[in-house]
Amino acid sequence: MKSLGLRVEATAVHWAIVEGTPEDPTLVESGRLRFPKNRTTHEQLSWLRTEICALVAQFGATSGGIRLPEPNMRQGLSAMAPRLRAEGVVLEAMAASNLSPVVAGPLSTIGSLIQSKQPKGYLSEDEMRGMDWSELDPNKREAAIVACAALAPL
């Protein structure tokens, strides 16, 4: 079983494909989708939906997840709006791709699905449960944690 994990920013989406189990994950691939600058907001969101559906099809993902903002985010709604719009489109694209389960939540919630009380602690390590991610930036590592959580039985 393969899972797609996503970490959204205002101008990019970081992704990771993981297979195996939450206890013994294997990183298949990771990357970043950068929103095209020469398009309107609605065109960017349409592009994002197409790209997420293509990732699911390309890698044969059957489950997925998205890391949502922590509840204590201090940014105002207007500053968060681009990210929130993109997260909504990502959730819809995963539903349209028939991923099941789809997990969504802040990192603390995602961590509970992999029985980790400190999921942020993994971010400073070069591996997670034997999965080498030394070449990944923190956003892609978060995407991989989310992908692992989506492998967990709900």
mmCIF file of C-alpha atoms in Angstrom:
data_model
loop_
_atom_site.group_PDB
_atom_site.id
_atom_site.type_symbol
_atom_site.label_atom_id
_atom_site.label_comp_id
_atom_site.label_asym_id
_atom_site.label_seq_id
_atom_site.Cartn_x
_atom_site.Cartn_y
_atom_site.Cartn_z
ATOM 1 C CA MET A 1 0.000 0.000 0.000
ATOM 2 C CA LYS A 2 1.282 3.475 -0.922
ATOM 3 C CA SER A 3 0.293 6.730 0.693
ATOM 4 C CA LEU A 4 0.562 10.372 -0.392
ATOM 5 C CA GLY A 5 1.432 12.916 2.297
ATOM 6 C CA LEU A 6 1.168 16.662 1.715
ATOM 7 C CA ARG A 7 2.378 19.839 3.406
ATOM 8 C CA VAL A 8 0.906 23.015 1.879
ATOM 9 C CA GLU A 9 2.422 26.501 1.856
ATOM 10 C CA ALA A 10 1.067 29.659 0.237
ATOM 11 C CA THR A 11 3.173 29.191 -2.922
ATOM 12 C CA ALA A 12 4.043 25.478 -2.966
ATOM 13 C CA VAL A 13 2.959 21.997 -1.925
ATOM 14 C CA HIS A 14 5.535 19.542 -0.585
ATOM 15 C CA TRP A 15 4.699 15.876 -1.123
ATOM 16 C CA ALA A 16 5.981 12.437 -0.234
ATOM 17 C CA ILE A 17 4.997 8.941 -1.282
ATOM 18 C CA VAL A 18 5.556 6.318 1.407
ATOM 19 C CA GLU A 19 4.822 2.597 1.368
ATOM 20 C CA GLY A 20 4.839 -0.115 4.012
ATOM 21 C CA THR A 21 3.498 0.424 7.505
ATOM 22 C CA PRO A 22 3.743 3.254 10.019
ATOM 23 C CA GLU A 23 6.214 1.100 11.968
ATOM 24 C CA ASP A 24 8.347 0.200 8.925
ATOM 25 C CA PRO A 25 7.913 2.920 6.267
ATOM 26 C CA THR A 26 9.828 3.250 3.022
ATOM 27 C CA LEU A 27 10.171 6.554 1.212
ATOM 28 C CA VAL A 28 9.351 6.019 -2.460
ATOM 29 C CA GLU A 29 9.638 9.591 -3.764
ATOM 30 C CA SER A 30 9.174 13.203 -2.718
ATOM 31 C CA GLY A 31 9.000 16.586 -4.350
ATOM 32 C CA ARG A 32 7.567 20.062 -4.423
ATOM 33 C CA LEU A 33 4.859 21.550 -6.620
ATOM 34 C CA ARG A 34 5.335 25.296 -7.097
ATOM 35 C CA PHE A 35 2.306 27.299 -8.070
ATOM 36 C CA PRO A 36 2.677 28.851 -11.532
ATOM 37 C CA LYS A 37 3.228 32.597 -11.063
ATOM 38 C CA ASN A 38 1.748 33.636 -14.393
ATOM 39 C CA ARG A 39 -1.781 32.394 -13.581
ATOM 40 C CA THR A 40 -4.742 33.761 -11.658
ATOM 41 C CA THR A 41 -5.654 32.277 -8.277
ATOM 42 C CA HIS A 42 -8.440 30.114 -9.675
ATOM 43 C CA GLU A 43 -6.168 28.864 -12.469
ATOM 44 C CA GLN A 44 -3.478 27.994 -9.902
ATOM 45 C CA LEU A 45 -5.998 26.048 -7.810
ATOM 46 C CA SER A 46 -7.245 24.175 -10.875
ATOM 47 C CA TRP A 47 -3.623 23.378 -11.785
ATOM 48 C CA LEU A 48 -3.006 22.126 -8.223
ATOM 49 C CA ARG A 49 -5.998 19.766 -8.356
ATOM 50 C CA THR A 50 -4.758 18.306 -11.628
ATOM 51 C CA GLU A 51 -1.238 17.815 -10.218
ATOM 52 C CA ILE A 52 -2.469 16.087 -7.033
ATOM 53 C CA CYS A 53 -4.666 13.711 -9.050
ATOM 54 C CA ALA A 54 -1.694 12.999 -11.340
ATOM 55 C CA LEU A 55 0.563 12.151 -8.362
ATOM 56 C CA VAL A 56 -2.028 9.713 -7.035
ATOM 57 C CA ALA A 57 -2.296 8.027 -10.448
ATOM 58 C CA GLN A 58 1.465 8.027 -11.137
ATOM 59 C CA PHE A 59 2.409 6.329 -7.875
ATOM 60 C CA GLY A 60 -0.739 4.283 -7.291
ATOM 61 C CA ALA A 61 -1.418 5.821 -3.887
ATOM 62 C CA THR A 62 -4.412 4.338 -2.079
ATOM 63 C CA SER A 63 -4.410 6.565 1.012
ATOM 64 C CA GLY A 64 -3.329 10.092 1.784
ATOM 65 C CA GLY A 65 -3.162 12.919 4.192
ATOM 66 C CA ILE A 66 -2.498 16.583 4.654
ATOM 67 C CA ARG A 67 -0.849 18.466 7.477
ATOM 68 C CA LEU A 68 -3.080 21.345 8.528
ATOM 69 C CA PRO A 69 -1.981 24.441 10.487
ATOM 70 C CA GLU A 70 -1.505 24.161 14.225
ATOM 71 C CA PRO A 71 -4.492 25.622 16.126
ATOM 72 C CA ASN A 72 -2.291 28.236 17.779
ATOM 73 C CA MET A 73 -1.126 29.842 14.531
ATOM 74 C CA ARG A 74 -0.683 33.551 15.152
ATOM 75 C CA GLN A 75 -1.120 34.634 11.563
ATOM 76 C CA GLY A 76 -4.321 36.406 10.620
ATOM 77 C CA LEU A 77 -6.895 34.873 8.329
ATOM 78 C CA SER A 78 -5.918 37.074 5.383
ATOM 79 C CA ALA A 79 -2.309 35.882 5.654
ATOM 80 C CA MET A 80 -3.475 32.259 5.860
ATOM 81 C CA ALA A 81 -6.061 32.494 3.038
ATOM 82 C CA PRO A 82 -3.831 31.279 0.158
ATOM 83 C CA ARG A 83 -2.726 28.235 2.147
ATOM 84 C CA LEU A 84 -6.260 27.456 3.324
ATOM 85 C CA ARG A 85 -7.643 27.680 -0.215
ATOM 86 C CA ALA A 86 -4.955 25.309 -1.468
ATOM 87 C CA GLU A 87 -5.599 22.870 1.394
ATOM 88 C CA GLY A 88 -9.289 22.770 0.471
ATOM 89 C CA VAL A 89 -8.444 21.964 -3.138
ATOM 90 C CA VAL A 90 -6.002 19.259 -2.021
ATOM 91 C CA LEU A 91 -8.651 17.614 0.154
ATOM 92 C CA GLU A 92 -11.130 17.663 -2.731
ATOM 93 C CA ALA A 93 -8.537 16.196 -5.129
ATOM 94 C CA MET A 94 -7.795 13.354 -2.710
ATOM 95 C CA ALA A 95 -11.519 12.622 -2.377
ATOM 96 C CA ALA A 96 -11.961 12.730 -6.158
ATOM 97 C CA SER A 97 -9.051 10.259 -6.468
ATOM 98 C CA ASN A 98 -10.829 7.844 -4.096
ATOM 99 C CA LEU A 99 -8.037 7.813 -1.517
ATOM 100 C CA SER A 100 -9.104 6.105 1.675
ATOM 101 C CA PRO A 101 -8.360 6.858 4.371
ATOM 102 C CA VAL A 102 -7.578 10.542 4.082
ATOM 103 C CA VAL A 103 -6.130 11.960 7.273
ATOM 104 C CA ALA A 104 -6.006 15.671 7.970
ATOM 105 C CA GLY A 105 -4.893 17.625 10.964
ATOM 106 C CA PRO A 106 -2.112 19.519 12.655
ATOM 107 C CA LEU A 107 1.153 17.668 13.251
ATOM 108 C CA SER A 108 0.159 16.822 16.834
ATOM 109 C CA THR A 109 -2.978 15.009 15.583
ATOM 110 C CA ILE A 110 -1.040 13.294 12.802
ATOM 111 C CA GLY A 111 1.530 12.147 15.382
ATOM 112 C CA SER A 112 -1.132 10.373 17.416
ATOM 113 C CA LEU A 113 -1.948 8.178 14.401
ATOM 114 C CA ILE A 114 1.621 6.868 14.401
ATOM 115 C CA GLN A 115 1.730 6.613 18.206
ATOM 116 C CA SER A 116 4.193 9.492 18.551
ATOM 117 C CA LYS A 117 3.774 12.122 21.238
ATOM 118 C CA GLN A 118 6.568 14.230 19.722
ATOM 119 C CA PRO A 119 6.310 14.028 15.904
ATOM 120 C CA LYS A 120 8.254 17.291 15.538
ATOM 121 C CA GLY A 121 11.208 15.511 17.149
ATOM 122 C CA TYR A 122 11.608 13.447 13.974
ATOM 123 C CA LEU A 123 12.174 16.591 11.900
ATOM 124 C CA SER A 124 15.686 17.144 13.253
ATOM 125 C CA GLU A 125 16.711 13.511 12.688
ATOM 126 C CA ASP A 126 18.139 11.979 9.502
ATOM 127 C CA GLU A 127 15.699 9.077 9.607
ATOM 128 C CA MET A 128 12.311 8.078 10.897
ATOM 129 C CA ARG A 129 11.734 4.475 11.911
ATOM 130 C CA GLY A 130 14.446 3.311 9.532
ATOM 131 C CA MET A 131 13.256 5.520 6.647
ATOM 132 C CA ASP A 132 16.240 7.555 5.445
ATOM 133 C CA TRP A 133 15.177 11.105 4.776
ATOM 134 C CA SER A 134 18.504 12.850 5.279
ATOM 135 C CA GLU A 135 18.142 14.573 1.903
ATOM 136 C CA LEU A 136 14.660 15.975 2.629
ATOM 137 C CA ASP A 137 13.920 19.478 3.877
ATOM 138 C CA PRO A 138 11.631 19.861 6.926
ATOM 139 C CA ASN A 139 8.494 20.420 4.818
ATOM 140 C CA LYS A 140 9.011 17.188 2.871
ATOM 141 C CA ARG A 141 9.716 15.407 6.170
ATOM 142 C CA GLU A 142 6.358 16.634 7.453
ATOM 143 C CA ALA A 143 4.742 15.313 4.259
ATOM 144 C CA ALA A 144 6.397 11.925 4.872
ATOM 145 C CA ILE A 145 5.106 11.839 8.473
ATOM 146 C CA VAL A 146 1.598 12.520 7.161
ATOM 147 C CA ALA A 147 1.976 9.755 4.545
ATOM 148 C CA CYS A 148 3.014 7.337 7.314
ATOM 149 C CA ALA A 149 -0.035 8.311 9.357
ATOM 150 C CA ALA A 150 -2.280 7.605 6.369
ATOM 151 C CA LEU A 151 -0.883 4.053 6.291
ATOM 152 C CA ALA A 152 -2.201 3.436 9.809
ATOM 153 C CA PRO A 153 -5.491 1.578 10.147
ATOM 154 C CA LEU A 154 -8.237 3.909 11.378
#
